[in-house]
Coordinates of C-alpha atoms and ligand atoms in Angstrom, one line a residue:
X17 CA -127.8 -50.4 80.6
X18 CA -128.8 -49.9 76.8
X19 CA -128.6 -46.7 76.4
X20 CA -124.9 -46.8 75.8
X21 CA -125.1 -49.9 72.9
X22 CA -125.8 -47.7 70.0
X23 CA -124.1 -44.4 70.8
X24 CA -122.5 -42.9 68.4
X25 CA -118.7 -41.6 68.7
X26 CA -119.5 -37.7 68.5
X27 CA -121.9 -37.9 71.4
X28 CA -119.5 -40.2 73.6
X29 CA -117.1 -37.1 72.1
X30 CA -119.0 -34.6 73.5
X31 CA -120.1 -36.1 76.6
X32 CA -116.7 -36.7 77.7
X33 CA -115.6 -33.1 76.8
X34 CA -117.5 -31.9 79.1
X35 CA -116.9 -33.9 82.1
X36 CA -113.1 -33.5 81.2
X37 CA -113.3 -29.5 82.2
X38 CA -115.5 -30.4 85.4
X39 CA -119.0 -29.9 84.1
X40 CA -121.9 -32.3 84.8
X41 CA -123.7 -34.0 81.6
X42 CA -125.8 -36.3 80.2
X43 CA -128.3 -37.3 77.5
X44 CA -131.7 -36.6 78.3
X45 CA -135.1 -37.2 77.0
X46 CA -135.9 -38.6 73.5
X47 CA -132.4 -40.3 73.0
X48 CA -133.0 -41.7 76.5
X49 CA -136.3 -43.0 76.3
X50 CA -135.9 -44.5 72.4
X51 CA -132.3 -46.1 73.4
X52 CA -133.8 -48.4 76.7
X53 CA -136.8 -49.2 74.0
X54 CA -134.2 -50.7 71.8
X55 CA -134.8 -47.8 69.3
X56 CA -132.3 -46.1 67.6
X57 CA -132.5 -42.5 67.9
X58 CA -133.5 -39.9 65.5
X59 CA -131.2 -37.2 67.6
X60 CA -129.0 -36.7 70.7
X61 CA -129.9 -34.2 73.1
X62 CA -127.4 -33.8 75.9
X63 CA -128.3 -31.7 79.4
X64 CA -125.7 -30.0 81.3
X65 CA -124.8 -27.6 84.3
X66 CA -122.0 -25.2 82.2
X67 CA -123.6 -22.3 80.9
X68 CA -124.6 -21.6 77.5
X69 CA -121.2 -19.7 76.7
X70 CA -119.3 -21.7 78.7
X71 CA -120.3 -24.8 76.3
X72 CA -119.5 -22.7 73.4
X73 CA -116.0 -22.4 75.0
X74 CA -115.3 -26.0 75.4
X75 CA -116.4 -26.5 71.8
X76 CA -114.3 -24.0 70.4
X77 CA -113.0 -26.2 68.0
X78 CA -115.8 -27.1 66.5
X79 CA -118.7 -25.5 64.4
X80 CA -120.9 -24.0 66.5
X81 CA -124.6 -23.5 65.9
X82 CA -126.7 -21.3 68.4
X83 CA -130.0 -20.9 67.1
X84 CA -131.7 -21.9 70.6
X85 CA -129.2 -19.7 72.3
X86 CA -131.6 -17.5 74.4
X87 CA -133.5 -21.2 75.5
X88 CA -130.1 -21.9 76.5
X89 CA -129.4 -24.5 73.7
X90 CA -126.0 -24.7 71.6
X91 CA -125.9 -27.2 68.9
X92 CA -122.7 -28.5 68.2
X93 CA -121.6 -30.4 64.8
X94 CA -119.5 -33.2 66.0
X95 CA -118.4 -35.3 62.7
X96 CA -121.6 -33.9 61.0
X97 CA -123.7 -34.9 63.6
X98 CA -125.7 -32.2 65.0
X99 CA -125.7 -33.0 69.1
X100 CA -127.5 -30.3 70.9
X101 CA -126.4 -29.2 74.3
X102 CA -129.1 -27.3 76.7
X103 CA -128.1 -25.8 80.2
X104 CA -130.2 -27.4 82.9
X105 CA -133.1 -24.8 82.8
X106 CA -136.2 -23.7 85.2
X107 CA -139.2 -22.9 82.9
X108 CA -140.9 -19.8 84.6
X109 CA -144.7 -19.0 84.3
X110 CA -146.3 -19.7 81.1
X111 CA -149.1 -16.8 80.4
X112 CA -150.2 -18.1 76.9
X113 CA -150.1 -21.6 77.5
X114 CA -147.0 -22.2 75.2
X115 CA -144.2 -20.1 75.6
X116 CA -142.5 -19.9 79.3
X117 CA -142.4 -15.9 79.9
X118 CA -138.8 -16.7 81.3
X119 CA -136.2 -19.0 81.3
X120 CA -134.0 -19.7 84.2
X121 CA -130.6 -21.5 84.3
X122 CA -130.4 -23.5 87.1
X123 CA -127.4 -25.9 89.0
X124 CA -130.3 -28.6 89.5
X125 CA -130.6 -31.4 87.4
X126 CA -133.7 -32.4 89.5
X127 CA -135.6 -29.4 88.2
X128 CA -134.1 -29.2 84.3
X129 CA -136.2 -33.3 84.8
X130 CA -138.9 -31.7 86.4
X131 CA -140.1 -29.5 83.6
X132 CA -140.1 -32.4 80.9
X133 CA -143.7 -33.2 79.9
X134 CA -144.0 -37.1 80.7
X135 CA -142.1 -39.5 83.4
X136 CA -140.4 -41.9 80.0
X137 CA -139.2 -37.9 78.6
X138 CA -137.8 -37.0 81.8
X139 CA -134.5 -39.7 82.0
X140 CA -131.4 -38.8 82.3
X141 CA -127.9 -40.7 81.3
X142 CA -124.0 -40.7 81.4
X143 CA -121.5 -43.1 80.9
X144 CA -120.2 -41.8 84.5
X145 CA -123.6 -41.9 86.2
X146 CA -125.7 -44.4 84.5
X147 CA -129.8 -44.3 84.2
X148 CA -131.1 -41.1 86.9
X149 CA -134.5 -41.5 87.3
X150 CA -136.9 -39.0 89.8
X151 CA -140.1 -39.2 88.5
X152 CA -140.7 -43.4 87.4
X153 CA -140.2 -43.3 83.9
X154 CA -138.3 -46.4 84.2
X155 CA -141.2 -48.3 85.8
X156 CA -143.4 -46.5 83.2
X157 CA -141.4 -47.1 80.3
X158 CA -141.3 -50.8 80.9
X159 CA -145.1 -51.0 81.8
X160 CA -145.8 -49.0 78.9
X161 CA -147.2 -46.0 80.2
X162 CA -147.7 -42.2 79.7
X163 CA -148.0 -39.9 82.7
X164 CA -147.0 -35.9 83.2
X165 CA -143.9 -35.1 85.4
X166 CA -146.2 -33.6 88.4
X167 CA -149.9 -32.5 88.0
X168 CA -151.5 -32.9 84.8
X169 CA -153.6 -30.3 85.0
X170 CA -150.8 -27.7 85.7
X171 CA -148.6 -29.0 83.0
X172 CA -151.2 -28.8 80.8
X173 CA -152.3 -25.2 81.7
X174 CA -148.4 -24.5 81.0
X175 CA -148.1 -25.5 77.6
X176 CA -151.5 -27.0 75.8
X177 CA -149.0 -28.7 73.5
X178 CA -148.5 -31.4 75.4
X179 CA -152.1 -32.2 75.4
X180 CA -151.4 -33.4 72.1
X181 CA -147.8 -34.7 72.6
X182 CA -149.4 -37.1 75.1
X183 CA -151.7 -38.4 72.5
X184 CA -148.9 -38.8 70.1
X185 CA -146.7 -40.4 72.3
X186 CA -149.3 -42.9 73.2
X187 CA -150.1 -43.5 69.3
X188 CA -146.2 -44.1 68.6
X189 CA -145.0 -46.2 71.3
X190 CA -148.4 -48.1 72.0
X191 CA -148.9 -47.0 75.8
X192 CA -151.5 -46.4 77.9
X193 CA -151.8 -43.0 79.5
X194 CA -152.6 -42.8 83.0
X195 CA -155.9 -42.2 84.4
X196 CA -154.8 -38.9 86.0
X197 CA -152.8 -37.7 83.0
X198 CA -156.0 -39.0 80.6
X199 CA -158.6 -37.0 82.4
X200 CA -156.7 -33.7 82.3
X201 CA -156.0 -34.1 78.4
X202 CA -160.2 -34.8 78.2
X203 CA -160.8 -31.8 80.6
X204 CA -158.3 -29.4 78.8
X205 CA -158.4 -30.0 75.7
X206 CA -160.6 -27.3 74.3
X207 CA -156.7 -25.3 75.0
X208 CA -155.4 -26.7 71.8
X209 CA -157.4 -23.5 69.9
X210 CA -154.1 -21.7 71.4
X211 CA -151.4 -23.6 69.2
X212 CA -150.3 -22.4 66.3
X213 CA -150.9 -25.1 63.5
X214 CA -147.7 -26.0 62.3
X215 CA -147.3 -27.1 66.0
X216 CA -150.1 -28.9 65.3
X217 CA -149.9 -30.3 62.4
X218 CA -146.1 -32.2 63.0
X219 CA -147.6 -34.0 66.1
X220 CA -150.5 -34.9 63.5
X221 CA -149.0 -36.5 61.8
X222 CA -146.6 -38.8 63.8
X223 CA -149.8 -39.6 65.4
X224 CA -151.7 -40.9 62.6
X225 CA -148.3 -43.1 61.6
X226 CA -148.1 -44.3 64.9
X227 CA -148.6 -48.0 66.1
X228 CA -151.7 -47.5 68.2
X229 CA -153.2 -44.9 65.8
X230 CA -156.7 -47.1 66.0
X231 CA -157.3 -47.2 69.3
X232 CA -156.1 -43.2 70.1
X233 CA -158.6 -42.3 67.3
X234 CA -161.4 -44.0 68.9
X235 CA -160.3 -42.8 72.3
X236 CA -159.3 -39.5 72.1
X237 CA -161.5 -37.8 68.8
X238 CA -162.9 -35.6 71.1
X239 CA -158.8 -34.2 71.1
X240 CA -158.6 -34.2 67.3
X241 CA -161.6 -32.2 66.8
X242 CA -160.7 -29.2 68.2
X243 CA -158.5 -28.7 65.1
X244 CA -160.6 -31.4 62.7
X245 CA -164.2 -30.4 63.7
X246 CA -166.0 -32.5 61.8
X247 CA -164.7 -35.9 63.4
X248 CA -167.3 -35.1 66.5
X249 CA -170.0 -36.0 64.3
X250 CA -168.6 -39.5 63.5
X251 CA -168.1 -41.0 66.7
X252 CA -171.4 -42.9 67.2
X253 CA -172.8 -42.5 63.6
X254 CA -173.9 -46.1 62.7
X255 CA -174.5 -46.3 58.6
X256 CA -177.4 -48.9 58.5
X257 CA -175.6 -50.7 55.6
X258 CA -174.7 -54.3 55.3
X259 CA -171.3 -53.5 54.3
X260 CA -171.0 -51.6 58.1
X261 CA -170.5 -53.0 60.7
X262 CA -169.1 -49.9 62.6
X263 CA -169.5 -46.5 63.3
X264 CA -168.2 -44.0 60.6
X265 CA -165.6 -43.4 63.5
X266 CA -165.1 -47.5 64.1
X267 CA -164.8 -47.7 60.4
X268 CA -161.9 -44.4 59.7
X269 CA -160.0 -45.7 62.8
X270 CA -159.5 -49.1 61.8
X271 CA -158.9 -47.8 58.0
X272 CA -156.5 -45.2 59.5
X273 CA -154.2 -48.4 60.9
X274 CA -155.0 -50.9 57.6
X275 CA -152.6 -48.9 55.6
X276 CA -148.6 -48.1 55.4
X277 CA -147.6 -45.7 57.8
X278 CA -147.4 -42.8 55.3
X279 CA -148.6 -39.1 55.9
X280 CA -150.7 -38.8 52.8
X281 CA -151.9 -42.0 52.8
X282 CA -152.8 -41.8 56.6
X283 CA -154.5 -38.9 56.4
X284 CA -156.3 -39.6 53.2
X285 CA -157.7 -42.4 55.5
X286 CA -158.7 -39.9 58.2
X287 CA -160.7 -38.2 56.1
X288 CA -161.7 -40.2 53.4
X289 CA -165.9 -40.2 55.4
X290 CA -165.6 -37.3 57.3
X291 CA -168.5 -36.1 55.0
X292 CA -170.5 -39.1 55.4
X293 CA -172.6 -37.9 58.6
X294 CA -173.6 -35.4 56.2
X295 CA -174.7 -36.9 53.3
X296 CA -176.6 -39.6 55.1
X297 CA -180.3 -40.9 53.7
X298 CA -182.2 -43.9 54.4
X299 CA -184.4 -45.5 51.5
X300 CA -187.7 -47.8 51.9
X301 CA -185.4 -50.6 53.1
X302 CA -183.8 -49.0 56.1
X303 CA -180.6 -49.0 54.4
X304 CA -178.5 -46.2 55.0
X305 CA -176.6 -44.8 51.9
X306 CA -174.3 -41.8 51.4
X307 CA -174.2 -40.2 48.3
X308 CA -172.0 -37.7 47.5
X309 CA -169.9 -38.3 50.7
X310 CA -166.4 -38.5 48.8
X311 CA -166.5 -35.2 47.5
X312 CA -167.9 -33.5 50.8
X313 CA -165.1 -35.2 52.5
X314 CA -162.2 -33.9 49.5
X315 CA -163.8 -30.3 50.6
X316 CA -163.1 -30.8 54.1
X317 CA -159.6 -32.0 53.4
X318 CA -158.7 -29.7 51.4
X319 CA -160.0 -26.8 53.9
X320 CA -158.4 -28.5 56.9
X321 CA -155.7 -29.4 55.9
X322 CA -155.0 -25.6 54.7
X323 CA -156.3 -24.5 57.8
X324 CA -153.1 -26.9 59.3
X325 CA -150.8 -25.1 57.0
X326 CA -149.8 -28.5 55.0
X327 CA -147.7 -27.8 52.0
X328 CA -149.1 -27.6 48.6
X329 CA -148.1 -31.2 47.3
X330 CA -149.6 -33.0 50.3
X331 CA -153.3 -30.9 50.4
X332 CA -153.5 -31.5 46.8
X333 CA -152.6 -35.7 46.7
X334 CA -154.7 -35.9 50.0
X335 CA -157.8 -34.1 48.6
X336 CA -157.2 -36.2 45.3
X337 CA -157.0 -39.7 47.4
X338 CA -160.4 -38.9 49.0
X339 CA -161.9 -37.4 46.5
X340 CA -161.9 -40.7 44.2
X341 CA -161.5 -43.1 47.2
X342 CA -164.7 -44.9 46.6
X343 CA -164.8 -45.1 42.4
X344 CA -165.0 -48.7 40.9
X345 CA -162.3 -49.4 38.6
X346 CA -163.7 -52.1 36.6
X347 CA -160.9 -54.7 35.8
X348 CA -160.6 -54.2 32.0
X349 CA -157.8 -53.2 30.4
X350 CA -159.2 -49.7 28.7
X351 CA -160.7 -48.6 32.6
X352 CA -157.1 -49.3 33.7
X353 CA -155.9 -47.1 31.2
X354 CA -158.5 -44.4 31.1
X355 CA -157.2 -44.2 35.3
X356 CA -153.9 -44.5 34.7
X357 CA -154.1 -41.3 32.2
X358 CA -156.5 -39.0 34.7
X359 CA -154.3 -40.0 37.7
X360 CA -151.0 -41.1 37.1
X361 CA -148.9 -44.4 38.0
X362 CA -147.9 -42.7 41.5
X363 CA -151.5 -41.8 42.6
X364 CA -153.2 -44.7 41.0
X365 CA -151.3 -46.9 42.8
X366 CA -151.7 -44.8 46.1
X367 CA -155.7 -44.8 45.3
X368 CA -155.4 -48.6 45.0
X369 CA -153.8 -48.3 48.9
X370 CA -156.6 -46.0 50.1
X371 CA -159.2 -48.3 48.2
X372 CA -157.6 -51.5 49.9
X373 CA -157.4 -49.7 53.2
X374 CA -161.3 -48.8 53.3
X375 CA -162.1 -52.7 52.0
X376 CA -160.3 -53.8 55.2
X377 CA -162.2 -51.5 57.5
X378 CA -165.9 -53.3 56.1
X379 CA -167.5 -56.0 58.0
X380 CA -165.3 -59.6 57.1
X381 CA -167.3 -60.8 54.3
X382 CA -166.4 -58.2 52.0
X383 CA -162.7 -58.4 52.5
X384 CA -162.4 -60.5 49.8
X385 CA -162.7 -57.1 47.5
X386 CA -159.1 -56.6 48.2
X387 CA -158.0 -59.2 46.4
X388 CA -160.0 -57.6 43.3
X389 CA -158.3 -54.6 44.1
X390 CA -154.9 -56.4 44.0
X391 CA -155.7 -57.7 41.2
X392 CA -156.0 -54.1 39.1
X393 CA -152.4 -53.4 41.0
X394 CA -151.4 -56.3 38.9
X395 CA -152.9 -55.4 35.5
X396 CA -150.8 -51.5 36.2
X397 CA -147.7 -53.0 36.3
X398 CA -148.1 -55.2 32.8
X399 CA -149.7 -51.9 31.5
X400 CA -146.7 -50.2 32.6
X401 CA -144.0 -53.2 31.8
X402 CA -146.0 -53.8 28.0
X403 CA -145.1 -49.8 27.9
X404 CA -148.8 -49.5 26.5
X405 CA -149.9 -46.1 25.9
X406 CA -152.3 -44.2 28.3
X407 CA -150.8 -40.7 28.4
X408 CA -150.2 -37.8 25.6
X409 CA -146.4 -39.0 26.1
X410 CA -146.8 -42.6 25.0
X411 CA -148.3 -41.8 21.7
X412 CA -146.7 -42.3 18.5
X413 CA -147.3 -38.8 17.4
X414 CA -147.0 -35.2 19.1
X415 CA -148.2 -31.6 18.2
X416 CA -145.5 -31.2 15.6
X417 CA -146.2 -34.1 13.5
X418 CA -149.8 -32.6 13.3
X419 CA -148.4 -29.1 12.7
X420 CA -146.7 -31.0 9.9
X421 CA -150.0 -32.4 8.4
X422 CA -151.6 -28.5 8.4
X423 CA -153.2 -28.6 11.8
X424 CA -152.9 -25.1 12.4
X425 CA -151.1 -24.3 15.8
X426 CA -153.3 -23.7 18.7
X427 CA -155.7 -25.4 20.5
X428 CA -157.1 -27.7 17.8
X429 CA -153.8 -29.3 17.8
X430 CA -154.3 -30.4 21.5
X431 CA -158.3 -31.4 20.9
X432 CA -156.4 -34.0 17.9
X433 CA -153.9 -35.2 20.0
X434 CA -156.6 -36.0 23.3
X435 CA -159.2 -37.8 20.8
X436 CA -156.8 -40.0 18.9
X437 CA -155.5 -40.4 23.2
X438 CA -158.9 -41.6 23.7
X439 CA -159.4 -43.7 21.0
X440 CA -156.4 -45.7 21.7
X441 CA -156.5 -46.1 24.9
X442 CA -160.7 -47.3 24.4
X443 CA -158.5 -49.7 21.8
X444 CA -160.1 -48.2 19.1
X445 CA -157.3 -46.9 17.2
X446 CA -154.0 -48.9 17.4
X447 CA -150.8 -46.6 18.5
X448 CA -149.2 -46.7 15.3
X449 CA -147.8 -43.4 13.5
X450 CA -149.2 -43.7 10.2
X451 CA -152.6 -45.0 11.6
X452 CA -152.5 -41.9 14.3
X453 CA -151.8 -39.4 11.3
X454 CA -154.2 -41.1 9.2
X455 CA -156.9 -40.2 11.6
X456 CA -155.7 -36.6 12.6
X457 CA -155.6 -35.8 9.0
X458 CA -159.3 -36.8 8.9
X459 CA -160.5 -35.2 12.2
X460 CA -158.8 -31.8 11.0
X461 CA -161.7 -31.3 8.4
X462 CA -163.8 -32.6 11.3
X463 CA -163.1 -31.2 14.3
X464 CA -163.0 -27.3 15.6
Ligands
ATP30 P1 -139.2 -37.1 69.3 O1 -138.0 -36.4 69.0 O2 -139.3 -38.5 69.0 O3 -140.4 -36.3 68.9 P2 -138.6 -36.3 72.0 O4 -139.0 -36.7 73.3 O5 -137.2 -36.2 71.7 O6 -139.4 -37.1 70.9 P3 -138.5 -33.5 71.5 O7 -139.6 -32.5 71.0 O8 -137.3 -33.7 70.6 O9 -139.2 -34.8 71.8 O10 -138.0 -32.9 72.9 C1 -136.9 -33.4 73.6 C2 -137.2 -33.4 75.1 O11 -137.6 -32.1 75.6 C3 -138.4 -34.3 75.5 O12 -138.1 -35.7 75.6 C4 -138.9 -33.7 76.8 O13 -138.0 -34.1 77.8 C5 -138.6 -32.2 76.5 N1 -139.8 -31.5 76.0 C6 -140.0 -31.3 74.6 N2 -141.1 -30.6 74.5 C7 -141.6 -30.4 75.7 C8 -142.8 -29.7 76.2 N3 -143.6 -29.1 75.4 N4 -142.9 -29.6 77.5 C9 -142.0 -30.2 78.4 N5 -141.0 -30.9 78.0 C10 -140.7 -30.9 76.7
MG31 MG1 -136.3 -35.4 69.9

């Protein structure tokens, strides 16, 4: 079996422990299902029969973290890594479709399998015992697909979480999910409303970096826009434009894929058109156009992604990304610059991403844009290498030299500085210091 290739010491360590003073245990779950797909795994959970203080017994000796305690989980820090130990549990009725009201301990590792969400989630392993398997997830695992432990629509009804875990799951390991299982997530969906959205927004996001992220958007929008409204609206909306072939939906979901697996980047993708059904107009021609769309679509960003409780840093680059997404940056040297200077190296180059991605997502014959846009990647760096100037940083003189010259302090000494800025990066002014001061010296009898 694979499952044992990769294993690190401390869980070997801890495995072992426990069988040494008579109690049952194995790794379950996650580590399971990502070890027989030849994936290493991000961490080890291990199910056992001893009781929640009884594990905190046998680990006496090491540090012992029990922040899951009343879930029946105790961490333990074996050689640093965290390995987290949960008694084989019953999970009792579930009134608000996410928390059980109860949990019961049980001697059955049958039933701690049987609450686990999908057949691949619900494996069990030991060194002793090898692969234990009651539901399929072996078979589905290899056949590469996703189906609840039991009936969908009761596990569902249980905890609405897994509505979206399912969806996830399929997005990150590329499987399909089972007719059964599929209808249920469809049909219950609208349950979602009752997670909170930090909940939310972590399974988001592993979705949109997932593998099969084109073909879940175009198959399961209908799950997205419980929490991302507005995505309803652009399944189906064809955009009468030569550059289209697609729907705005065809068009976001194959965008979504054509860049890096990044959050920001990912997401920036997912909403770059959300505000295109919106904007839409036809002219004489019968071609569609949709002005205004990019900034319709930063609005809805920025509001959803609030609503989604994402931190500061990642509302503000997202909204940023799909609020310039479809500018032309001419391929001059000065344009360059002028970008460089309202954006930043790190977001220009991101912007270049996002632009590339949307090129890739328009019908074949305008691919060829992306090699223009590769092309401005290019003429950053030798900006960048040349160390040419394009920010208030990079030139040759600063607030004090003009304080020096009699500028009086204050904000004229800033409206100096961003002109003479301007003129050299519009190459009108070289970026020497006596030129610079030169100028400043002039624009002070000039300028208020
Ligand atoms: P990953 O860590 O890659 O997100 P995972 O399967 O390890 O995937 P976790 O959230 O770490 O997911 O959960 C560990 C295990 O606990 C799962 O494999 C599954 O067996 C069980 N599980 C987690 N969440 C649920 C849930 N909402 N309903 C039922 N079982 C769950
Ligand atoms: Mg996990």
């Amino acid at each position: 079996m694979l499952v044992d290739q990769k294993l690190p010491n401390s869980v070997t360590t801890a495995l072992s422990h426990l069988e040494e003073r008579g109690f049952d245990a194995y790794l379950v779950g996650g580590c399971v299902r990502d070890s027989l797909l030849g994936k290493q795994p991000d961490d080890w959970d291990i199910t056992t029969n001893a009781w929640p203080e009884m594990v905190r017994s046998a680990f006496s000796n090491y540090p012992v973290i029990d922040t899951g305690i009343q879930h029946g989980t105790v961490t333990v820090l074996i050689g640093h890594l965290p390995v987290e130990i949960t008694t084989y549990r019953i999970d009792g009725a579930y009134s608000d479709h996410r928390h059980p009201d109860l949990v019961q301990f049980t001697p059955s590792l049958r039933q701690d399998l049987a609450r686990r969400d999908f057949t691949v989630n619900a494996l069990a392993w030991s060194p002793s015992s090898g692969l234990i398997d009651y539901f399929g997830g072996k078979t589905d695992l290899e056949q590469g697909v996703l189906r609840c432990v039991g009936e969908p629509e009761k596990r569902f009804e249980e905890d609405a979480l897994r509505i979206l875990r399912a969806v996830r799951f399929a997005s990150v390991l590329g499987f399909s999910i089972e007719a059964h299982t599929a209808a249920a997530i469809h049909a219950q969906k609208e349950s979602l409303r009752e997670i909170p959205p930090e909940r939310i927004q972590k399974e988001l996001v592993k979705l949109l970096c997932g593998r099969d992220v084109e073909n879940i958007i175009l198959n399961y929008y209908d799950v997205l826009s419980t929490f991302i409204p507005p995505i309803q609206k652009m399944a189906g909306f064809e955009q009468h434009n030569p550059h289209h072939i697609y729907s705005v939906l065809e068009h976001t979901a194959r965008a979504v894929a054509s860049c890096r697996p990044e959050p920001a980047l990912r997401l920036a993708m997912l909403f770059h058109d959300m505000g295109k059904p919106e904007r839409f107009s036809l002219d004489q021609r019968g071609i569609g156009h949709f002005y205004g769309h990019a900034g319709l679509s930063a609005q809805y960003a920025k509001q959803l992604l609030e609503k989604l409780r994402f931190d500061r840093a990642t509302i503000e680059l997202v909204t940023a990304l799909v609020k310039w997404h479809d500018s032309v940056i001419p391929l001059e040297k000065k344009a360059v610059k002028r970008w460089l200077n309202r954006l930043g190296k790190e977001k220009l180059e991101l912007l270049l991403q996002v632009m590339t991605a949307d090129t890739l997502a328009l019908a074949p014959e305008y691919h060829a844009r992306a090699t223009e846009i590769e092309q401005t990647g290019f003429m950053i760096r030798k900006i960048l290498e040349e160390q040419e100037c394009f920010s208030l940083k990079d030139l040759a003189i600063n607030g004090q030299d003009l304080i020096g010259i009699g500028i009086p302090e204050g904000k004229q000494v800033g409206d100096i500085l961003q002109l003479l800025l301007t003129g050299v990066i519009e190459e009108k002014l070289p970026n020497e210091r006596e030129a610079l001061l030169y100028h400043a010296d002039w624009l002070k009898g000039h300028s208020k």
